[in-house]
Coordinates of C-alpha atoms in Angstrom, one line a residue:
M15 CA 2.5 -33.3 39.6
T16 CA 4.5 -32.8 36.4
S17 CA 8.2 -32.0 36.0
T18 CA 9.0 -28.9 33.9
I19 CA 11.7 -27.4 31.7
L20 CA 12.5 -23.8 31.9
V21 CA 13.6 -21.9 28.7
L22 CA 15.5 -18.7 29.1
N23 CA 16.1 -16.1 26.3
V24 CA 18.0 -13.2 27.9
G25 CA 18.6 -9.9 26.1
S26 CA 20.1 -6.6 27.0
S27 CA 16.9 -5.3 28.5
T28 CA 14.5 -8.2 28.8
L29 CA 14.4 -11.7 30.2
K30 CA 12.0 -13.9 28.2
F31 CA 11.1 -17.3 29.6
A32 CA 8.8 -20.2 29.0
L33 CA 7.9 -23.3 31.0
F34 CA 7.1 -26.6 29.3
D35 CA 5.7 -29.9 30.6
S36 CA 8.8 -32.1 30.2
A37 CA 6.7 -35.2 29.2
G38 CA 4.6 -33.8 26.3
L39 CA 6.4 -30.5 25.9
D40 CA 3.1 -28.7 26.3
L41 CA 3.5 -25.0 27.0
L42 CA 2.6 -24.2 30.6
C43 CA 3.5 -20.5 30.7
R44 CA 5.6 -17.9 28.9
G45 CA 6.5 -14.5 30.0
V46 CA 8.9 -11.6 29.9
I47 CA 10.6 -9.6 32.7
E48 CA 11.5 -6.1 31.6
D49 CA 12.4 -2.7 33.0
R50 CA 9.6 -0.2 32.7
G51 CA 11.6 2.6 34.2
A52 CA 10.0 2.5 37.6
G53 CA 11.1 -1.0 38.3
F54 CA 10.8 -4.4 36.7
Q55 CA 7.5 -6.0 35.7
V56 CA 6.6 -9.4 34.6
R57 CA 4.0 -10.2 31.9
T58 CA 2.8 -13.7 31.5
S59 CA 0.5 -15.7 29.2
G60 CA -0.4 -19.4 28.7
P61 CA -2.6 -22.0 30.4
N62 CA -0.8 -21.9 33.7
A63 CA -0.1 -18.2 33.8
P64 CA -1.4 -16.5 37.0
A65 CA -4.6 -14.5 36.8
F66 CA -2.9 -11.2 37.5
A67 CA -1.3 -9.2 34.7
A68 CA 2.0 -8.4 36.3
L69 CA 4.2 -9.3 39.2
P70 CA 6.6 -6.9 40.8
V71 CA 10.4 -7.4 40.8
A72 CA 12.5 -5.1 42.9
A73 CA 13.6 -1.9 41.1
G74 CA 17.2 -2.2 40.0
A75 CA 17.2 -6.0 40.2
T76 CA 20.3 -7.5 38.7
L77 CA 20.0 -10.4 36.2
P78 CA 21.0 -13.0 38.8
A79 CA 18.3 -11.6 41.1
Q80 CA 15.7 -11.8 38.4
I81 CA 16.7 -15.4 37.6
E82 CA 16.7 -16.3 41.3
W83 CA 13.1 -14.9 41.6
L84 CA 12.1 -16.9 38.5
L85 CA 13.6 -20.1 39.8
R86 CA 12.5 -19.9 43.4
T87 CA 9.2 -18.0 43.2
A88 CA 7.7 -17.9 39.7
A89 CA 8.3 -21.5 38.9
T90 CA 6.3 -22.6 41.9
T91 CA 3.6 -20.1 41.0
F92 CA 3.3 -21.0 37.4
V93 CA 3.6 -24.8 37.5
N94 CA 2.9 -27.6 39.9
G95 CA 6.1 -29.6 39.8
P96 CA 9.9 -29.5 40.0
L97 CA 12.2 -28.0 37.4
V98 CA 14.4 -30.7 35.8
A99 CA 16.5 -28.7 33.4
V100 CA 17.0 -25.2 31.9
G101 CA 17.5 -24.5 28.2
H102 CA 19.2 -21.3 27.0
R103 CA 19.2 -19.4 23.8
V104 CA 22.9 -18.6 23.1
V105 CA 23.3 -16.4 20.1
H106 CA 26.9 -17.4 19.0
G107 CA 28.3 -20.9 19.0
G108 CA 30.9 -20.2 16.3
A109 CA 31.9 -23.0 14.0
T110 CA 32.5 -25.2 17.0
F111 CA 29.0 -26.0 18.2
A112 CA 27.0 -27.6 15.5
E113 CA 24.2 -28.8 17.8
P114 CA 22.8 -28.1 21.2
A115 CA 25.1 -29.0 24.0
I116 CA 25.2 -29.7 27.8
V117 CA 26.8 -26.7 29.6
D118 CA 30.1 -27.2 31.2
A119 CA 33.0 -24.9 32.3
A120 CA 35.0 -25.5 29.1
M121 CA 32.0 -24.5 27.0
L122 CA 31.6 -21.2 28.9
D123 CA 35.2 -20.4 28.3
E124 CA 34.8 -21.0 24.6
L125 CA 31.5 -19.0 24.4
A126 CA 33.2 -16.0 26.1
G127 CA 35.6 -15.9 23.1
F128 CA 32.6 -15.1 20.9
I129 CA 31.6 -12.0 22.9
P130 CA 33.3 -9.6 20.4
L131 CA 31.2 -11.2 17.6
A132 CA 27.9 -10.7 19.4
P133 CA 28.5 -8.0 22.0
A134 CA 24.8 -7.1 22.4
H135 CA 23.7 -10.7 23.2
Q136 CA 26.5 -13.1 24.1
P137 CA 27.4 -11.5 27.5
H138 CA 23.8 -11.7 28.7
N139 CA 23.4 -15.3 27.5
I140 CA 26.6 -16.3 29.4
A141 CA 25.5 -14.3 32.5
A142 CA 22.2 -16.2 32.6
I143 CA 23.9 -19.6 32.6
A144 CA 26.3 -18.4 35.3
A145 CA 23.3 -17.2 37.4
V146 CA 21.5 -20.5 37.2
T147 CA 24.7 -22.3 38.1
A148 CA 25.2 -20.2 41.2
I149 CA 21.6 -20.6 42.4
A150 CA 21.0 -24.3 41.4
P151 CA 24.4 -25.9 40.6
K152 CA 22.9 -29.4 40.2
L153 CA 20.3 -28.3 37.7
P154 CA 21.3 -29.5 34.1
Q155 CA 21.6 -26.7 31.6
I156 CA 21.5 -26.9 27.8
A157 CA 22.8 -24.3 25.4
C158 CA 21.1 -24.0 22.1
F159 CA 22.8 -21.8 19.5
D160 CA 21.4 -19.4 16.9
T161 CA 24.4 -20.2 14.6
A162 CA 24.1 -24.0 14.7
F163 CA 21.4 -24.5 12.1
H164 CA 23.6 -22.9 9.4
R165 CA 26.5 -25.3 9.8
T166 CA 24.9 -27.5 7.0
Q167 CA 25.7 -24.8 4.5
P168 CA 28.3 -25.6 1.8
R169 CA 31.7 -24.2 2.4
V170 CA 31.4 -21.7 -0.4
A171 CA 28.4 -20.1 1.4
Q172 CA 30.4 -19.7 4.6
L173 CA 33.6 -18.1 3.1
Y174 CA 34.4 -14.5 2.7
P175 CA 36.7 -13.4 -0.1
L176 CA 39.5 -12.7 2.4
P177 CA 43.1 -14.0 2.6
R178 CA 43.1 -17.7 3.3
A179 CA 44.9 -17.3 6.6
L180 CA 42.0 -15.2 8.0
S181 CA 39.4 -17.9 6.9
D182 CA 41.6 -20.5 8.6
E183 CA 41.4 -18.4 11.8
G184 CA 37.6 -18.6 11.8
L185 CA 36.6 -15.4 10.0
L186 CA 33.6 -17.0 8.3
R187 CA 29.9 -16.3 7.7
F188 CA 28.1 -18.0 10.6
G189 CA 24.5 -16.8 10.3
F190 CA 22.0 -16.3 13.0
H191 CA 18.3 -16.7 13.9
G192 CA 19.0 -20.5 13.5
L193 CA 16.5 -21.5 16.3
S194 CA 13.7 -19.7 14.5
Y195 CA 14.7 -21.3 11.2
E196 CA 14.8 -24.7 12.8
H197 CA 11.3 -24.2 14.0
V198 CA 10.2 -23.2 10.5
A199 CA 11.9 -26.3 9.1
Q200 CA 10.0 -28.5 11.6
A201 CA 6.7 -26.8 11.1
L202 CA 6.8 -27.2 7.3
V203 CA 6.3 -30.9 7.6
E204 CA 2.8 -30.3 8.9
V205 CA 2.0 -26.9 7.4
A206 CA 3.2 -27.6 3.8
P207 CA 4.1 -31.3 3.6
D208 CA 4.2 -31.3 -0.2
H209 CA 6.8 -28.5 -0.3
A210 CA 8.7 -28.9 2.9
N211 CA 11.8 -30.4 1.3
S212 CA 11.7 -28.1 -1.8
R213 CA 13.4 -24.7 -2.3
V214 CA 12.3 -22.7 0.6
I215 CA 13.3 -19.1 1.7
A216 CA 12.3 -18.1 5.3
A217 CA 12.2 -14.5 6.3
H218 CA 12.6 -13.9 10.0
L219 CA 11.6 -10.2 10.2
G220 CA 11.7 -8.5 13.6
H221 CA 13.8 -6.0 15.4
G222 CA 16.6 -8.2 14.0
A223 CA 16.0 -9.5 10.5
S224 CA 17.5 -12.1 8.2
L225 CA 16.6 -14.6 5.5
C226 CA 17.5 -18.2 5.2
A227 CA 17.4 -20.4 2.1
M228 CA 16.7 -24.1 2.7
R229 CA 16.7 -27.3 0.7
N230 CA 15.5 -30.5 2.3
R231 CA 14.8 -28.3 5.4
Q232 CA 18.6 -27.6 5.8
S233 CA 20.2 -24.2 5.6
V234 CA 21.9 -23.5 2.2
A235 CA 22.6 -19.8 2.6
T236 CA 21.6 -16.9 4.9
T237 CA 21.9 -13.1 4.9
M238 CA 23.7 -12.6 8.3
G239 CA 27.3 -13.4 8.4
F240 CA 30.3 -13.1 10.8
T241 CA 28.1 -10.9 13.0
S242 CA 24.4 -10.2 13.2
L243 CA 25.0 -6.8 11.5
E244 CA 25.2 -8.1 8.0
G245 CA 22.3 -8.5 5.5
L246 CA 18.9 -7.0 5.8
M247 CA 18.0 -3.6 7.1
M248 CA 16.7 -4.0 10.6
G249 CA 15.1 -2.0 13.4
T250 CA 18.2 -0.1 14.4
R251 CA 20.9 -2.0 12.5
S252 CA 22.0 -0.9 9.1
G253 CA 22.5 -4.4 7.6
S254 CA 25.0 -4.6 4.8
I255 CA 26.7 -1.4 3.6
D256 CA 29.8 -0.6 1.6
P257 CA 32.8 -1.4 3.8
G258 CA 34.5 1.6 2.2
L259 CA 31.8 3.8 3.8
I260 CA 33.0 2.6 7.2
L261 CA 36.6 3.5 6.3
Y262 CA 35.4 6.9 5.1
L263 CA 33.6 7.6 8.4
M264 CA 36.7 6.7 10.4
R265 CA 39.4 8.2 8.2
D266 CA 37.7 11.3 6.8
R267 CA 35.0 12.0 9.4
G268 CA 37.2 11.1 12.4
M269 CA 34.7 8.7 14.0
T270 CA 36.0 6.2 16.5
V271 CA 35.4 2.5 16.3
E272 CA 33.0 2.8 19.1
A273 CA 31.1 5.6 17.4
V274 CA 30.8 3.7 14.2
G275 CA 29.6 0.6 16.0
D276 CA 27.0 2.6 17.8
L277 CA 25.9 4.2 14.5
L278 CA 25.5 0.9 12.6
N279 CA 24.0 -1.1 15.5
S280 CA 21.8 1.4 17.4
R281 CA 21.1 4.4 15.2
S282 CA 20.5 3.0 11.7
G283 CA 17.8 0.8 10.1
L284 CA 14.2 1.8 10.4
L285 CA 15.0 4.2 13.2
G286 CA 17.8 6.0 11.3
V287 CA 16.1 6.3 7.9
S288 CA 12.8 7.4 9.4
G289 CA 14.2 9.6 12.1
L290 CA 11.2 8.6 14.2
S291 CA 11.1 5.0 15.4
D292 CA 12.1 1.5 14.9
D293 CA 8.5 0.3 15.4
V294 CA 6.8 -0.7 12.2
R295 CA 3.4 0.1 13.7
I296 CA 4.4 3.6 14.6
L297 CA 5.9 4.2 11.1
A298 CA 2.9 2.8 9.3
Q299 CA 0.6 5.3 11.1
S300 CA 2.9 8.3 10.6
P301 CA 2.2 10.9 7.9
D302 CA 5.9 11.8 7.7
P303 CA 7.3 10.9 4.3
S304 CA 10.5 9.7 6.0
A305 CA 8.5 7.0 7.7
A306 CA 7.1 5.8 4.4
E307 CA 10.5 5.8 2.9
A308 CA 12.0 3.7 5.7
L309 CA 9.3 1.1 5.2
D310 CA 9.8 1.1 1.5
L311 CA 13.5 0.6 1.9
F312 CA 12.9 -2.2 4.3
A313 CA 10.7 -4.0 1.7
Y314 CA 13.1 -3.2 -1.1
R315 CA 16.1 -4.6 0.7
A316 CA 14.2 -7.8 1.7
A317 CA 13.0 -8.5 -1.8
R318 CA 16.4 -7.8 -3.2
E319 CA 18.0 -10.3 -0.8
I320 CA 15.3 -12.9 -1.5
G321 CA 16.4 -12.7 -5.2
S322 CA 20.0 -13.3 -4.1
L323 CA 19.0 -16.3 -2.1
M324 CA 17.0 -17.7 -5.0
A325 CA 20.3 -17.9 -6.9
A326 CA 21.9 -19.7 -4.0
V327 CA 19.1 -22.3 -3.6
G328 CA 18.3 -22.6 -7.3
G329 CA 14.9 -21.1 -7.4
L330 CA 11.9 -20.7 -5.1
D331 CA 9.0 -23.0 -4.3
L332 CA 7.9 -21.7 -0.9
L333 CA 8.3 -18.4 1.0
V334 CA 7.8 -18.2 4.7
F335 CA 7.3 -15.1 6.9
T336 CA 8.1 -15.4 10.6
G337 CA 9.2 -13.1 13.5
G338 CA 7.3 -10.1 14.9
I339 CA 7.1 -8.0 11.7
G340 CA 6.8 -11.1 9.4
E341 CA 3.8 -12.4 11.4
N342 CA 2.0 -9.1 12.1
S343 CA 2.6 -6.7 9.2
G344 CA 0.4 -7.6 6.3
A345 CA 1.4 -4.4 4.6
L346 CA 5.1 -5.2 4.6
R347 CA 4.5 -8.7 3.5
A348 CA 2.5 -7.4 0.6
A349 CA 5.2 -4.8 -0.3
I350 CA 7.9 -7.4 -0.3
C351 CA 5.9 -9.9 -2.4
E352 CA 4.8 -7.2 -4.9
R353 CA 8.5 -6.8 -5.8
L354 CA 8.7 -10.6 -6.4
R355 CA 5.7 -10.9 -8.8
W356 CA 8.2 -11.6 -11.5
A357 CA 9.0 -14.9 -9.7
D358 CA 5.3 -15.7 -9.4
V359 CA 5.1 -14.7 -5.8
I360 CA 1.5 -13.5 -5.7
L361 CA -0.5 -13.0 -2.5
D362 CA -4.2 -13.4 -1.9
P363 CA -5.0 -9.9 -0.4
A364 CA -7.8 -11.1 1.9
R365 CA -5.8 -14.0 3.3
N366 CA -2.8 -11.8 3.8
E367 CA -4.8 -9.2 5.6
Q368 CA -6.2 -11.9 8.0
G369 CA -2.7 -13.4 8.5
L370 CA -3.8 -16.9 7.6
P371 CA -1.2 -19.7 7.5
R372 CA -1.2 -19.7 3.7
I373 CA -1.4 -16.2 2.2
S374 CA -0.5 -16.9 -1.5
A375 CA -3.1 -16.8 -4.3
E376 CA -4.5 -20.2 -5.3
T377 CA -3.0 -19.9 -8.9
A378 CA 0.5 -18.7 -7.8
R379 CA 3.2 -21.2 -8.3
V380 CA 5.2 -20.1 -5.3
K381 CA 3.4 -20.8 -2.0
V382 CA 3.6 -18.2 0.7
F383 CA 3.0 -19.0 4.4
V384 CA 3.1 -17.3 7.7
I385 CA 4.5 -19.4 10.5
P386 CA 4.6 -17.9 14.1
A387 CA 8.1 -18.1 15.6
N388 CA 8.6 -20.5 18.4
E389 CA 12.3 -20.7 19.3
E390 CA 11.3 -21.7 22.9
L391 CA 9.8 -25.0 21.7
V392 CA 13.0 -25.8 19.8
I393 CA 15.1 -25.2 22.9
A394 CA 12.7 -27.2 25.1
T395 CA 12.8 -30.1 22.7
A396 CA 16.6 -30.1 22.6
T397 CA 16.8 -29.8 26.4
R398 CA 14.6 -32.7 27.0
E399 CA 16.5 -34.9 24.5
L400 CA 19.9 -34.1 26.0
T401 CA 19.0 -34.3 29.6
A402 CA 17.3 -37.6 29.0
G403 CA 20.7 -38.9 27.8
L404 CA 22.8 -37.5 30.7
A405 CA 23.1 -40.8 32.4
G406 CA 24.9 -42.1 29.4
G407 CA 27.2 -39.1 29.2
S408 CA 25.6 -37.9 26.0
G409 CA 26.3 -34.3 25.1
G410 CA 26.0 -32.0 22.2
K411 CA 28.2 -32.4 19.1
R412 CA 31.0 -30.0 18.3
R413 CA 32.3 -29.4 14.8
S414 CA 35.8 -28.0 14.3
P415 CA 36.1 -24.9 12.1
P416 CA 36.7 -26.2 8.6
S417 CA 40.2 -25.7 7.2
V418 CA 40.6 -24.0 3.8
R419 CA 42.5 -26.3 1.4

């Protein structure tokens, strides 16, 4: 019998989970609970996943009911041993949380203050923690923050050119997808040991998309900022646009704050430009010129922002693709890299089509890799480390928002 760690990644419409052997951090099972319209279904994979393809969860089940089912039923079905801790992905930790931390009441109060900065994610992350607390109050919980990895950035990379008083109040560029970038930083030691500590730009491309420039495997700059709306064009999010356009929509078109927020977060990006879908696979197969234009704009914006991050990190030695689109769309990888040929980013077409770990041409100076995302392993690792130190009262570190002097 082995003890296990449960990792939860809760979104607005899905509950993703993974179970790890707490001793060796071997993956036992991963899965997702999602609403298919006629009730919830559970899809699982991994060595300890059950033989059937899906498990029923009662239609209309609340998040606490889903988590209760997972804790009391699925855990005993998927693994043969007790749960010893739960690790959570929490999207926003602000400038306060620089590392994973043990959950307590004071933390939850602080995290609630970040809900306006990540309204599509933060409430669900907090609700998951509260649900576990209600069902298993003695089970240790660890919060791992998507913003924490970027706290190594120089202050100039975190500042907006706003009045100093607003910066002092915490209106800074936080950045997101940090758990994904932390996994890339760790994986580079094995995947590309000769270049791991050089000038690296990682592209997390999925429904949400961003870039991160690293040096010595630490974040130097990133494209997302105060919220996850800044930066690259995404599935349904606009990414960066002229702030004057927002003023125009509100002042001259009479749009409300809520309407503009819905436009920029839910009706823009690949979906908005194509008018068809936010799914790259559907757009790639469509004969509609608007679909091709949406994909072209996505590649253009990504390449343009990579050029910006090259200035921030002082060049480029290694480019990494990760995330659902980054891992699976060879066509978009090729389209992005073609726009970077001037920087000696040149792909090997055969390797790119196969999605091999290294997809750059042998003669290219810049090495290009594909590294599958694995935020769950990062969370499980932090959870094991922090719960092992609970007896000594060890917790995650907090970092106060830097003052502007």
